[in-house]
């Protein structure tokens, strides 16, 4: 187990921008990694040449997969200029845009597919972002979604100084309700909590414990609060689904 | 998936083979999770030494996580 002093400036850097975390999985920091992305794409019906948006593209691992393996025309959106720079190197053929999920700089019906992996719970407004994704999909377009969910209703209350997916999660019932309300039809659903536990286990092996991991990344106060939230009452799960725009 | 190294020099030897232990990659499985770790192993019979602090520390925490406790 190792620890290092984290400067105040680094504490506000989002969790998912930390390059050292990619070393844990050898790829994207999310449950299931690219294998789960491939499963979603396999069930998507997207044909080569289709235009797809990777919302919250991060450093471009999925973009590279979309382009190189599935031969899709890919657009990546992320609010982080640091991650977009990495994505540009990893997937130079992708069109990259710096923007937030709440206000996509895309005209209605632009895409045959939207990929959104372990991002929705980071946005703070699930309903708004789902409506945005619906807007930019063409009729019959598909949403490939994976994210954490809470077993119980409610949100974590942690310091706003750091952003991670555990800061804001919803239940599965709330998620499916939001999709229906936005005129999505659920085509496929997978319970993937085992993948979340696999990633958490890897983090424990690398950082010594989940508590140590949160303390290193988020600082002592926020890290302890996040750790306490995950251990007392609210349990996290992970899901993946394919939905179609009606 | 990355490999986590917990291999460190030890005076322990394999009693059956009378061999000094060597670092080696080991696959640790529990329920549906698989982790690649590096531990001290007998080169002759593949006996694996799991240090007590590892078993009672990280491994215990991972077990509890996987069992949802």
PDB file of C-alpha atoms in Angstrom:
ATOM      1  CA  UNK A   1       0.000   0.000   0.000  1.00  0.00           C
ATOM      2  CA  UNK A   2       1.316   3.458  -0.836  1.00  0.00           C
ATOM      3  CA  UNK A   3       0.133   6.937  -0.118  1.00  0.00           C
ATOM      4  CA  UNK A   4       1.280  10.344  -1.107  1.00  0.00           C
ATOM      5  CA  UNK A   5       0.392  13.843  -0.099  1.00  0.00           C
ATOM      6  CA  UNK A   6      -2.190  15.299  -2.416  1.00  0.00           C
ATOM      7  CA  UNK A   7      -2.061  19.018  -3.094  1.00  0.00           C
ATOM      8  CA  UNK A   8      -5.204  21.087  -2.640  1.00  0.00           C
ATOM      9  CA  UNK A   9      -5.256  21.721  -6.395  1.00  0.00           C
ATOM     10  CA  UNK A  10      -5.224  18.004  -7.166  1.00  0.00           C
ATOM     11  CA  UNK A  11      -8.097  17.315  -4.794  1.00  0.00           C
ATOM     12  CA  UNK A  12     -10.526  19.122  -7.094  1.00  0.00           C
ATOM     13  CA  UNK A  13      -9.383  17.155 -10.135  1.00  0.00           C
ATOM     14  CA  UNK A  14     -12.092  14.642 -10.994  1.00  0.00           C
ATOM     15  CA  UNK A  15     -11.364  11.066 -10.032  1.00  0.00           C
ATOM     16  CA  UNK A  16     -11.605   9.766 -13.560  1.00  0.00           C
ATOM     17  CA  UNK A  17      -8.856  12.088 -14.838  1.00  0.00           C
ATOM     18  CA  UNK A  18      -6.238  10.427 -12.700  1.00  0.00           C
ATOM     19  CA  UNK A  19      -3.950   8.660 -15.180  1.00  0.00           C
ATOM     20  CA  UNK A  20      -2.593   6.291 -12.566  1.00  0.00           C
ATOM     21  CA  UNK A  21      -6.028   4.738 -12.163  1.00  0.00           C
ATOM     22  CA  UNK A  22      -5.954   3.434 -15.742  1.00  0.00           C
ATOM     23  CA  UNK A  23      -3.033   1.221 -14.735  1.00  0.00           C
ATOM     24  CA  UNK A  24      -5.356  -0.728 -12.434  1.00  0.00           C
ATOM     25  CA  UNK A  25      -7.478  -2.042 -15.291  1.00  0.00           C
ATOM     26  CA  UNK A  26      -5.194  -1.509 -18.252  1.00  0.00           C
ATOM     27  CA  UNK A  27      -7.932   0.561 -19.776  1.00  0.00           C
ATOM     28  CA  UNK A  28     -10.943   2.618 -18.783  1.00  0.00           C
ATOM     29  CA  UNK A  29     -11.731   3.004 -15.089  1.00  0.00           C
ATOM     30  CA  UNK A  30     -15.171   1.499 -15.086  1.00  0.00           C
ATOM     31  CA  UNK A  31     -16.680  -1.869 -14.293  1.00  0.00           C
ATOM     32  CA  UNK A  32     -16.571  -4.319 -17.164  1.00  0.00           C
ATOM     33  CA  UNK A  33     -14.135  -2.217 -19.158  1.00  0.00           C
ATOM     34  CA  UNK A  34     -14.103  -2.585 -22.921  1.00  0.00           C
ATOM     35  CA  UNK A  35     -15.522  -6.107 -22.715  1.00  0.00           C
ATOM     36  CA  UNK A  36     -18.824  -4.655 -21.507  1.00  0.00           C
ATOM     37  CA  UNK A  37     -18.648  -1.979 -24.201  1.00  0.00           C
ATOM     38  CA  UNK A  38     -18.291  -4.733 -26.770  1.00  0.00           C
ATOM     39  CA  UNK A  39     -21.303  -6.553 -25.349  1.00  0.00           C
ATOM     40  CA  UNK A  40     -23.421  -3.425 -25.652  1.00  0.00           C
ATOM     41  CA  UNK A  41     -22.261  -2.852 -29.207  1.00  0.00           C
ATOM     42  CA  UNK A  42     -22.933  -6.488 -30.117  1.00  0.00           C
ATOM     43  CA  UNK A  43     -26.579  -6.033 -29.089  1.00  0.00           C
ATOM     44  CA  UNK A  44     -26.968  -2.565 -30.564  1.00  0.00           C
ATOM     45  CA  UNK A  45     -27.657  -3.383 -34.195  1.00  0.00           C
ATOM     46  CA  UNK A  46     -25.349  -0.567 -35.241  1.00  0.00           C
ATOM     47  CA  UNK A  47     -23.888  -1.147 -38.697  1.00  0.00           C
ATOM     48  CA  UNK A  48     -20.422  -0.078 -39.897  1.00  0.00           C
ATOM     49  CA  UNK A  49     -20.489   3.513 -41.012  1.00  0.00           C
ATOM     50  CA  UNK A  50     -23.154   4.548 -38.523  1.00  0.00           C
ATOM     51  CA  UNK A  51     -22.467   7.754 -36.609  1.00  0.00           C
ATOM     52  CA  UNK A  52     -22.226   7.291 -32.866  1.00  0.00           C
ATOM     53  CA  UNK A  53     -21.742   9.693 -29.971  1.00  0.00           C
ATOM     54  CA  UNK A  54     -19.575   8.626 -27.032  1.00  0.00           C
ATOM     55  CA  UNK A  55     -20.894  10.861 -24.279  1.00  0.00           C
ATOM     56  CA  UNK A  56     -18.259  11.257 -21.593  1.00  0.00           C
ATOM     57  CA  UNK A  57     -15.603   9.772 -23.856  1.00  0.00           C
ATOM     58  CA  UNK A  58     -12.814  10.349 -21.352  1.00  0.00           C
ATOM     59  CA  UNK A  59      -9.400   9.409 -22.675  1.00  0.00           C
ATOM     60  CA  UNK A  60     -10.829   7.629 -25.679  1.00  0.00           C
ATOM     61  CA  UNK A  61     -10.672   3.913 -24.948  1.00  0.00           C
ATOM     62  CA  UNK A  62     -14.211   3.325 -26.218  1.00  0.00           C
ATOM     63  CA  UNK A  63     -13.746   5.729 -29.123  1.00  0.00           C
ATOM     64  CA  UNK A  64     -10.821   3.648 -30.305  1.00  0.00           C
ATOM     65  CA  UNK A  65     -12.957   0.497 -30.079  1.00  0.00           C
ATOM     66  CA  UNK A  66     -15.873   2.095 -31.905  1.00  0.00           C
ATOM     67  CA  UNK A  67     -13.658   3.181 -34.791  1.00  0.00           C
ATOM     68  CA  UNK A  68     -11.060   0.450 -35.075  1.00  0.00           C
ATOM     69  CA  UNK A  69     -13.147  -2.664 -34.371  1.00  0.00           C
ATOM     70  CA  UNK A  70     -16.740  -1.694 -35.146  1.00  0.00           C
ATOM     71  CA  UNK A  71     -15.894   0.742 -37.977  1.00  0.00           C
ATOM     72  CA  UNK A  72     -18.279   3.377 -36.717  1.00  0.00           C
ATOM     73  CA  UNK A  73     -18.018   7.107 -37.283  1.00  0.00           C
ATOM     74  CA  UNK A  74     -17.403   8.362 -33.777  1.00  0.00           C
ATOM     75  CA  UNK A  75     -17.877  11.667 -32.048  1.00  0.00           C
ATOM     76  CA  UNK A  76     -16.585  12.073 -28.505  1.00  0.00           C
ATOM     77  CA  UNK A  77     -17.825  14.632 -26.004  1.00  0.00           C
ATOM     78  CA  UNK A  78     -16.231  15.306 -22.638  1.00  0.00           C
ATOM     79  CA  UNK A  79     -15.971  18.363 -20.384  1.00  0.00           C
ATOM     80  CA  UNK A  80     -12.313  17.685 -19.581  1.00  0.00           C
ATOM     81  CA  UNK A  81      -9.733  19.199 -21.937  1.00  0.00           C
ATOM     82  CA  UNK A  82      -7.105  16.973 -20.348  1.00  0.00           C
ATOM     83  CA  UNK A  83      -8.999  13.801 -21.215  1.00  0.00           C
ATOM     84  CA  UNK A  84      -9.925  15.071 -24.680  1.00  0.00           C
ATOM     85  CA  UNK A  85      -6.235  15.576 -25.417  1.00  0.00           C
ATOM     86  CA  UNK A  86      -5.603  11.959 -24.446  1.00  0.00           C
ATOM     87  CA  UNK A  87      -8.569  10.860 -26.571  1.00  0.00           C
ATOM     88  CA  UNK A  88      -7.159  12.738 -29.544  1.00  0.00           C
ATOM     89  CA  UNK A  89      -3.967  10.733 -29.319  1.00  0.00           C
ATOM     90  CA  UNK A  90      -5.747   7.412 -28.759  1.00  0.00           C
ATOM     91  CA  UNK A  91      -8.455   7.904 -31.424  1.00  0.00           C
ATOM     92  CA  UNK A  92      -7.214  10.498 -33.925  1.00  0.00           C
ATOM     93  CA  UNK A  93     -10.061   9.746 -36.348  1.00  0.00           C
ATOM     94  CA  UNK A  94     -12.717  10.754 -33.846  1.00  0.00           C
ATOM     95  CA  UNK A  95     -14.354  14.168 -33.832  1.00  0.00           C
ATOM     96  CA  UNK A  96     -13.929  15.577 -30.342  1.00  0.00           C
ATOM     97  CA  UNK A  97     -15.972  18.263 -28.647  1.00  0.00           C
ATOM     98  CA  UNK A  98     -15.578  19.826 -25.224  1.00  0.00           C
ATOM     99  CA  UNK A  99     -19.037  20.140 -23.722  1.00  0.00           C
ATOM    100  CA  UNK A 100     -21.234  18.958 -20.873  1.00  0.00           C
ATOM    101  CA  UNK A 101     -23.902  16.296 -21.107  1.00  0.00           C
ATOM    102  CA  UNK A 102     -26.611  18.727 -20.006  1.00  0.00           C
ATOM    103  CA  UNK A 103     -26.230  20.790 -23.196  1.00  0.00           C
ATOM    104  CA  UNK A 104     -25.015  18.760 -26.133  1.00  0.00           C
ATOM    105  CA  UNK A 105     -23.715  20.877 -29.031  1.00  0.00           C
ATOM    106  CA  UNK A 106     -25.452  18.641 -31.564  1.00  0.00           C
ATOM    107  CA  UNK A 107     -28.511  19.108 -33.739  1.00  0.00           C
ATOM    108  CA  UNK A 108     -31.563  16.910 -33.229  1.00  0.00           C
ATOM    109  CA  UNK A 109     -31.374  13.437 -34.688  1.00  0.00           C
ATOM    110  CA  UNK A 110     -27.625  13.558 -35.359  1.00  0.00           C
ATOM    111  CA  UNK A 111     -26.729  10.051 -34.280  1.00  0.00           C
ATOM    112  CA  UNK A 112     -27.654   6.428 -34.862  1.00  0.00           C
ATOM    113  CA  UNK A 113     -26.299   5.586 -31.423  1.00  0.00           C
ATOM    114  CA  UNK A 114     -25.236   7.171 -28.156  1.00  0.00           C
ATOM    115  CA  UNK A 115     -22.789   5.406 -25.844  1.00  0.00           C
ATOM    116  CA  UNK A 116     -22.756   6.597 -22.252  1.00  0.00           C
ATOM    117  CA  UNK A 117     -20.665   4.499 -19.856  1.00  0.00           C
ATOM    118  CA  UNK A 118     -20.341   5.184 -16.136  1.00  0.00           C
ATOM    119  CA  UNK A 119     -21.081   8.840 -16.783  1.00  0.00           C
ATOM    120  CA  UNK A 120     -24.774   9.498 -16.162  1.00  0.00           C
ATOM    121  CA  UNK A 121     -24.409   9.441 -12.388  1.00  0.00           C
ATOM    122  CA  UNK A 122     -21.668  12.074 -12.688  1.00  0.00           C
ATOM    123  CA  UNK A 123     -23.911  14.584 -14.442  1.00  0.00           C
ATOM    124  CA  UNK A 124     -26.096  15.516 -11.472  1.00  0.00           C
ATOM    125  CA  UNK A 125     -29.291  15.615 -13.562  1.00  0.00           C
ATOM    126  CA  UNK A 126     -30.206  12.199 -14.887  1.00  0.00           C
ATOM    127  CA  UNK A 127     -33.560  13.254 -16.371  1.00  0.00           C
ATOM    128  CA  UNK A 128     -32.117  16.200 -18.297  1.00  0.00           C
ATOM    129  CA  UNK A 129     -29.247  14.194 -19.745  1.00  0.00           C
ATOM    130  CA  UNK A 130     -31.529  11.340 -20.786  1.00  0.00           C
ATOM    131  CA  UNK A 131     -33.720  13.873 -22.608  1.00  0.00           C
ATOM    132  CA  UNK A 132     -30.635  15.310 -24.314  1.00  0.00           C
ATOM    133  CA  UNK A 133     -29.499  11.881 -25.445  1.00  0.00           C
ATOM    134  CA  UNK A 134     -32.998  11.228 -26.779  1.00  0.00           C
ATOM    135  CA  UNK A 135     -32.933  14.531 -28.648  1.00  0.00           C
ATOM    136  CA  UNK A 136     -29.691  13.894 -30.502  1.00  0.00           C
ATOM    137  CA  UNK A 137     -30.631  10.343 -31.512  1.00  0.00           C
ATOM    138  CA  UNK A 138     -32.431   9.815 -34.801  1.00  0.00           C
ATOM    139  CA  UNK A 139     -35.757   7.980 -34.727  1.00  0.00           C
ATOM    140  CA  UNK A 140     -35.054   4.325 -33.911  1.00  0.00           C
ATOM    141  CA  UNK A 141     -31.574   5.198 -32.681  1.00  0.00           C
ATOM    142  CA  UNK A 142     -30.097   3.257 -29.783  1.00  0.00           C
ATOM    143  CA  UNK A 143     -28.787   4.261 -26.388  1.00  0.00           C
ATOM    144  CA  UNK A 144     -26.022   2.090 -24.933  1.00  0.00           C
ATOM    145  CA  UNK A 145     -25.908   2.871 -21.255  1.00  0.00           C
ATOM    146  CA  UNK A 146     -23.985   1.546 -18.274  1.00  0.00           C
ATOM    147  CA  UNK A 147     -23.725   3.084 -14.837  1.00  0.00           C
ATOM    148  CA  UNK A 148     -23.823   2.596 -11.096  1.00  0.00           C
ATOM    149  CA  UNK A 149     -27.124   2.480  -9.284  1.00  0.00           C
ATOM    150  CA  UNK A 150     -28.132   2.679  -5.642  1.00  0.00           C
ATOM    151  CA  UNK A 151     -29.979  -0.149  -3.966  1.00  0.00           C
ATOM    152  CA  UNK A 152     -31.808   2.384  -1.857  1.00  0.00           C
ATOM    153  CA  UNK A 153     -33.336   5.708  -2.715  1.00  0.00           C
ATOM    154  CA  UNK A 154     -31.246   8.715  -1.986  1.00  0.00           C
ATOM    155  CA  UNK A 155     -27.992  10.380  -2.799  1.00  0.00           C
ATOM    156  CA  UNK A 156     -24.630  10.562  -1.184  1.00  0.00           C
ATOM    157  CA  UNK A 157     -23.853  13.778   0.554  1.00  0.00           C
ATOM    158  CA  UNK A 158     -20.148  14.374   0.109  1.00  0.00           C
ATOM    159  CA  UNK A 159     -17.949  17.375  -0.322  1.00  0.00           C
ATOM    160  CA  UNK A 160     -18.455  19.132  -3.660  1.00  0.00           C
ATOM    161  CA  UNK A 161     -14.686  19.471  -3.947  1.00  0.00           C
ATOM    162  CA  UNK A 162     -14.309  16.210  -5.788  1.00  0.00           C
ATOM    163  CA  UNK A 163     -16.391  14.422  -8.404  1.00  0.00           C
ATOM    164  CA  UNK A 164     -16.819  10.708  -8.629  1.00  0.00           C
ATOM    165  CA  UNK A 165     -19.643   8.466  -9.721  1.00  0.00           C
ATOM    166  CA  UNK A 166     -20.570   7.625  -6.128  1.00  0.00           C
ATOM    167  CA  UNK A 167     -21.489  11.232  -5.413  1.00  0.00           C
ATOM    168  CA  UNK A 168     -24.816  10.979  -7.212  1.00  0.00           C
ATOM    169  CA  UNK A 169     -26.614   7.749  -7.952  1.00  0.00           C
ATOM    170  CA  UNK A 170     -30.239   6.734  -8.493  1.00  0.00           C
ATOM    171  CA  UNK A 171     -32.115   3.463  -8.086  1.00  0.00           C
ATOM    172  CA  UNK A 172     -32.854   1.140 -10.993  1.00  0.00           C
ATOM    173  CA  UNK A 173     -36.549   1.940 -10.716  1.00  0.00           C
ATOM    174  CA  UNK A 174     -35.833   5.661 -11.030  1.00  0.00           C
ATOM    175  CA  UNK A 175     -33.554   5.013 -14.008  1.00  0.00           C
ATOM    176  CA  UNK A 176     -36.023   2.908 -15.966  1.00  0.00           C
ATOM    177  CA  UNK A 177     -38.783   5.377 -15.156  1.00  0.00           C
ATOM    178  CA  UNK A 178     -36.660   8.220 -16.513  1.00  0.00           C
ATOM    179  CA  UNK A 179     -36.012   6.282 -19.714  1.00  0.00           C
ATOM    180  CA  UNK A 180     -39.704   5.559 -20.229  1.00  0.00           C
ATOM    181  CA  UNK A 181     -40.626   9.166 -19.523  1.00  0.00           C
ATOM    182  CA  UNK A 182     -38.165  10.274 -22.211  1.00  0.00           C
ATOM    183  CA  UNK A 183     -39.727   7.876 -24.760  1.00  0.00           C
ATOM    184  CA  UNK A 184     -37.080   5.188 -24.752  1.00  0.00           C
ATOM    185  CA  UNK A 185     -38.000   1.523 -25.117  1.00  0.00           C
ATOM    186  CA  UNK A 186     -35.827  -0.876 -23.157  1.00  0.00           C
ATOM    187  CA  UNK A 187     -34.455  -3.594 -25.449  1.00  0.00           C
ATOM    188  CA  UNK A 188     -31.821  -5.341 -23.315  1.00  0.00           C
ATOM    189  CA  UNK A 189     -30.814  -5.166 -19.655  1.00  0.00           C
ATOM    190  CA  UNK A 190     -27.941  -6.775 -17.762  1.00  0.00           C
ATOM    191  CA  UNK A 191     -27.243  -6.796 -14.054  1.00  0.00           C
ATOM    192  CA  UNK A 192     -23.458  -6.205 -13.827  1.00  0.00           C
ATOM    193  CA  UNK A 193     -22.784  -5.703 -10.122  1.00  0.00           C
ATOM    194  CA  UNK A 194     -20.171  -8.494 -10.193  1.00  0.00           C
ATOM    195  CA  UNK A 195     -18.108  -6.294 -12.503  1.00  0.00           C
ATOM    196  CA  UNK A 196     -18.309  -3.425 -10.026  1.00  0.00           C
ATOM    197  CA  UNK A 197     -17.098  -5.720  -7.257  1.00  0.00           C
ATOM    198  CA  UNK A 198     -14.259  -6.964  -9.481  1.00  0.00           C
ATOM    199  CA  UNK A 199     -13.063  -3.393 -10.010  1.00  0.00           C
ATOM    200  CA  UNK A 200     -13.433  -2.565  -6.330  1.00  0.00           C
ATOM    201  CA  UNK A 201     -11.392  -5.662  -5.469  1.00  0.00           C
ATOM    202  CA  UNK A 202      -8.646  -4.575  -7.844  1.00  0.00           C
ATOM    203  CA  UNK A 203      -8.655  -1.173  -6.206  1.00  0.00           C
ATOM    204  CA  UNK A 204      -8.336  -2.742  -2.763  1.00  0.00           C
ATOM    205  CA  UNK A 205      -5.358  -4.830  -3.906  1.00  0.00           C
ATOM    206  CA  UNK A 206      -3.663  -1.784  -5.402  1.00  0.00           C
ATOM    207  CA  UNK A 207      -4.477   0.824  -2.760  1.00  0.00           C
ATOM    208  CA  UNK A 208      -4.630  -1.353   0.331  1.00  0.00           C
ATOM    209  CA  UNK A 209      -8.278  -0.815   1.094  1.00  0.00           C
ATOM    210  CA  UNK A 210     -11.255   1.009  -0.325  1.00  0.00           C
ATOM    211  CA  UNK A 211     -10.946   3.546   2.498  1.00  0.00           C
ATOM    212  CA  UNK A 212      -7.298   4.220   1.612  1.00  0.00           C
ATOM    213  CA  UNK A 213      -8.257   4.536  -2.049  1.00  0.00           C
ATOM    214  CA  UNK A 214     -10.916   7.173  -1.348  1.00  0.00           C
ATOM    215  CA  UNK A 215      -8.586   9.040   1.032  1.00  0.00           C
ATOM    216  CA  UNK A 216      -5.772   9.194  -1.522  1.00  0.00           C
ATOM    217  CA  UNK A 217      -8.018  10.310  -4.338  1.00  0.00           C
ATOM    218  CA  UNK A 218     -10.499  12.593  -2.583  1.00  0.00           C
ATOM    219  CA  UNK A 219      -8.569  13.739   0.463  1.00  0.00           C
ATOM    220  CA  UNK A 220      -9.160  12.630   4.024  1.00  0.00           C
ATOM    221  CA  UNK A 221     -12.500  14.327   4.762  1.00  0.00           C
ATOM    222  CA  UNK A 222     -14.265  13.646   1.458  1.00  0.00           C
ATOM    223  CA  UNK A 223     -12.714  10.236   1.125  1.00  0.00           C
ATOM    224  CA  UNK A 224     -13.836   9.143   4.569  1.00  0.00           C
ATOM    225  CA  UNK A 225     -17.349  10.461   3.940  1.00  0.00           C
ATOM    226  CA  UNK A 226     -17.559   8.622   0.613  1.00  0.00           C
ATOM    227  CA  UNK A 227     -16.254   5.440   2.201  1.00  0.00           C
ATOM    228  CA  UNK A 228     -18.716   5.742   5.091  1.00  0.00           C
ATOM    229  CA  UNK A 229     -21.599   6.233   2.663  1.00  0.00           C
ATOM    230  CA  UNK A 230     -20.696   3.096   0.757  1.00  0.00           C
ATOM    231  CA  UNK A 231     -20.462   1.074   3.963  1.00  0.00           C
ATOM    232  CA  UNK A 232     -23.509   2.273   5.882  1.00  0.00           C
ATOM    233  CA  UNK A 233     -26.865   1.766   4.260  1.00  0.00           C
ATOM    234  CA  UNK A 234     -26.464   2.598   0.603  1.00  0.00           C
ATOM    235  CA  UNK A 235     -25.127  -0.215  -1.530  1.00  0.00           C
ATOM    236  CA  UNK A 236     -24.039   0.203  -5.107  1.00  0.00           C
ATOM    237  CA  UNK A 237     -24.799  -1.962  -8.087  1.00  0.00           C
ATOM    238  CA  UNK A 238     -23.949  -1.697 -11.790  1.00  0.00           C
ATOM    239  CA  UNK A 239     -26.121  -2.174 -14.822  1.00  0.00           C
ATOM    240  CA  UNK A 240     -25.881  -2.062 -18.599  1.00  0.00           C
ATOM    241  CA  UNK A 241     -28.720  -1.654 -21.044  1.00  0.00           C
ATOM    242  CA  UNK A 242     -29.666  -0.974 -24.635  1.00  0.00           C
ATOM    243  CA  UNK A 243     -32.692   1.234 -25.228  1.00  0.00           C
ATOM    244  CA  UNK A 244     -34.258   2.489 -28.437  1.00  0.00           C
ATOM    245  CA  UNK A 245     -35.667   5.899 -29.200  1.00  0.00           C
ATOM    246  CA  UNK A 246     -39.333   5.678 -29.979  1.00  0.00           C
TER     247      UNK A 246
ATOM    248  CA  UNK B   1      -5.790  -6.541 -15.826  1.00  0.00           C
ATOM    249  CA  UNK B   2      -2.795  -5.482 -13.758  1.00  0.00           C
ATOM    250  CA  UNK B   3      -0.867  -7.851 -11.486  1.00  0.00           C
ATOM    251  CA  UNK B   4      -0.508  -6.878  -7.833  1.00  0.00           C
ATOM    252  CA  UNK B   5       2.798  -7.927  -6.338  1.00  0.00           C
ATOM    253  CA  UNK B   6       2.946  -9.125  -2.747  1.00  0.00           C
ATOM    254  CA  UNK B   7       6.102 -11.104  -3.246  1.00  0.00           C
ATOM    255  CA  UNK B   8       8.883 -10.327  -0.798  1.00  0.00           C
ATOM    256  CA  UNK B   9      12.012 -12.083   0.330  1.00  0.00           C
ATOM    257  CA  UNK B  10      11.265 -14.698   2.965  1.00  0.00           C
ATOM    258  CA  UNK B  11      13.089 -17.350   4.933  1.00  0.00           C
ATOM    259  CA  UNK B  12      10.175 -19.736   4.505  1.00  0.00           C
ATOM    260  CA  UNK B  13      10.928 -22.833   2.429  1.00  0.00           C
ATOM    261  CA  UNK B  14       8.622 -25.517   1.054  1.00  0.00           C
ATOM    262  CA  UNK B  15       8.736 -28.299   3.641  1.00  0.00           C
ATOM    263  CA  UNK B  16       7.795 -31.020   1.153  1.00  0.00           C
ATOM    264  CA  UNK B  17      10.323 -30.063  -1.512  1.00  0.00           C
ATOM    265  CA  UNK B  18      12.921 -28.281   0.630  1.00  0.00           C
ATOM    266  CA  UNK B  19      13.003 -25.523  -1.981  1.00  0.00           C
ATOM    267  CA  UNK B  20      13.296 -21.776  -1.426  1.00  0.00           C
ATOM    268  CA  UNK B  21      10.198 -19.902  -2.542  1.00  0.00           C
ATOM    269  CA  UNK B  22      10.288 -17.763  -5.683  1.00  0.00           C
ATOM    270  CA  UNK B  23       8.053 -14.904  -6.846  1.00  0.00           C
ATOM    271  CA  UNK B  24       5.411 -16.091  -9.306  1.00  0.00           C
ATOM    272  CA  UNK B  25       2.144 -14.873 -10.768  1.00  0.00           C
ATOM    273  CA  UNK B  26      -0.887 -16.468  -9.174  1.00  0.00           C
ATOM    274  CA  UNK B  27      -4.568 -16.241 -10.033  1.00  0.00           C
ATOM    275  CA  UNK B  28      -6.739 -15.631  -6.997  1.00  0.00           C
ATOM    276  CA  UNK B  29     -10.418 -16.397  -7.426  1.00  0.00           C
ATOM    277  CA  UNK B  30     -13.319 -15.834  -5.058  1.00  0.00           C
ATOM    278  CA  UNK B  31     -16.973 -16.107  -5.984  1.00  0.00           C
ATOM    279  CA  UNK B  32     -17.086 -14.556  -9.472  1.00  0.00           C
ATOM    280  CA  UNK B  33     -14.012 -12.354  -9.162  1.00  0.00           C
ATOM    281  CA  UNK B  34     -10.491 -13.094 -10.424  1.00  0.00           C
ATOM    282  CA  UNK B  35      -7.346 -11.209  -9.427  1.00  0.00           C
ATOM    283  CA  UNK B  36      -3.802 -11.602 -10.682  1.00  0.00           C
ATOM    284  CA  UNK B  37      -1.312 -11.324  -7.834  1.00  0.00           C
ATOM    285  CA  UNK B  38       2.371 -12.106  -7.439  1.00  0.00           C
ATOM    286  CA  UNK B  39       3.201 -14.255  -4.408  1.00  0.00           C
ATOM    287  CA  UNK B  40       6.024 -16.457  -3.182  1.00  0.00           C
ATOM    288  CA  UNK B  41       5.650 -19.952  -4.654  1.00  0.00           C
ATOM    289  CA  UNK B  42       7.548 -23.236  -4.477  1.00  0.00           C
ATOM    290  CA  UNK B  43       9.052 -23.794  -7.945  1.00  0.00           C
ATOM    291  CA  UNK B  44       8.692 -27.555  -7.586  1.00  0.00           C
ATOM    292  CA  UNK B  45       5.153 -28.147  -6.312  1.00  0.00           C
ATOM    293  CA  UNK B  46       3.509 -24.704  -6.734  1.00  0.00           C
ATOM    294  CA  UNK B  47       2.814 -24.389  -3.008  1.00  0.00           C
ATOM    295  CA  UNK B  48       1.780 -20.753  -2.438  1.00  0.00           C
ATOM    296  CA  UNK B  49       2.665 -18.680   0.615  1.00  0.00           C
ATOM    297  CA  UNK B  50      -0.028 -16.171   1.530  1.00  0.00           C
ATOM    298  CA  UNK B  51       1.359 -13.833   4.210  1.00  0.00           C
ATOM    299  CA  UNK B  52      -0.881 -13.453   7.244  1.00  0.00           C
ATOM    300  CA  UNK B  53      -1.042  -9.674   6.900  1.00  0.00           C
ATOM    301  CA  UNK B  54      -2.285 -10.088   3.319  1.00  0.00           C
ATOM    302  CA  UNK B  55      -4.851 -12.710   4.256  1.00  0.00           C
ATOM    303  CA  UNK B  56      -6.163 -10.687   7.209  1.00  0.00           C
ATOM    304  CA  UNK B  57      -5.873  -7.347   5.435  1.00  0.00           C
ATOM    305  CA  UNK B  58      -6.539  -6.849   1.758  1.00  0.00           C
ATOM    306  CA  UNK B  59      -7.833 -10.319   1.042  1.00  0.00           C
ATOM    307  CA  UNK B  60     -10.272 -10.167   3.935  1.00  0.00           C
ATOM    308  CA  UNK B  61     -11.531  -6.778   2.762  1.00  0.00           C
ATOM    309  CA  UNK B  62     -11.968  -8.078  -0.778  1.00  0.00           C
ATOM    310  CA  UNK B  63     -13.815 -11.149   0.519  1.00  0.00           C
ATOM    311  CA  UNK B  64     -16.164  -8.977   2.548  1.00  0.00           C
ATOM    312  CA  UNK B  65     -16.737  -6.733  -0.452  1.00  0.00           C
ATOM    313  CA  UNK B  66     -17.543  -9.690  -2.702  1.00  0.00           C
ATOM    314  CA  UNK B  67     -19.827 -11.216  -0.074  1.00  0.00           C
ATOM    315  CA  UNK B  68     -21.590  -7.853   0.151  1.00  0.00           C
ATOM    316  CA  UNK B  69     -20.943  -7.439   3.875  1.00  0.00           C
TER     317      UNK B  69
END
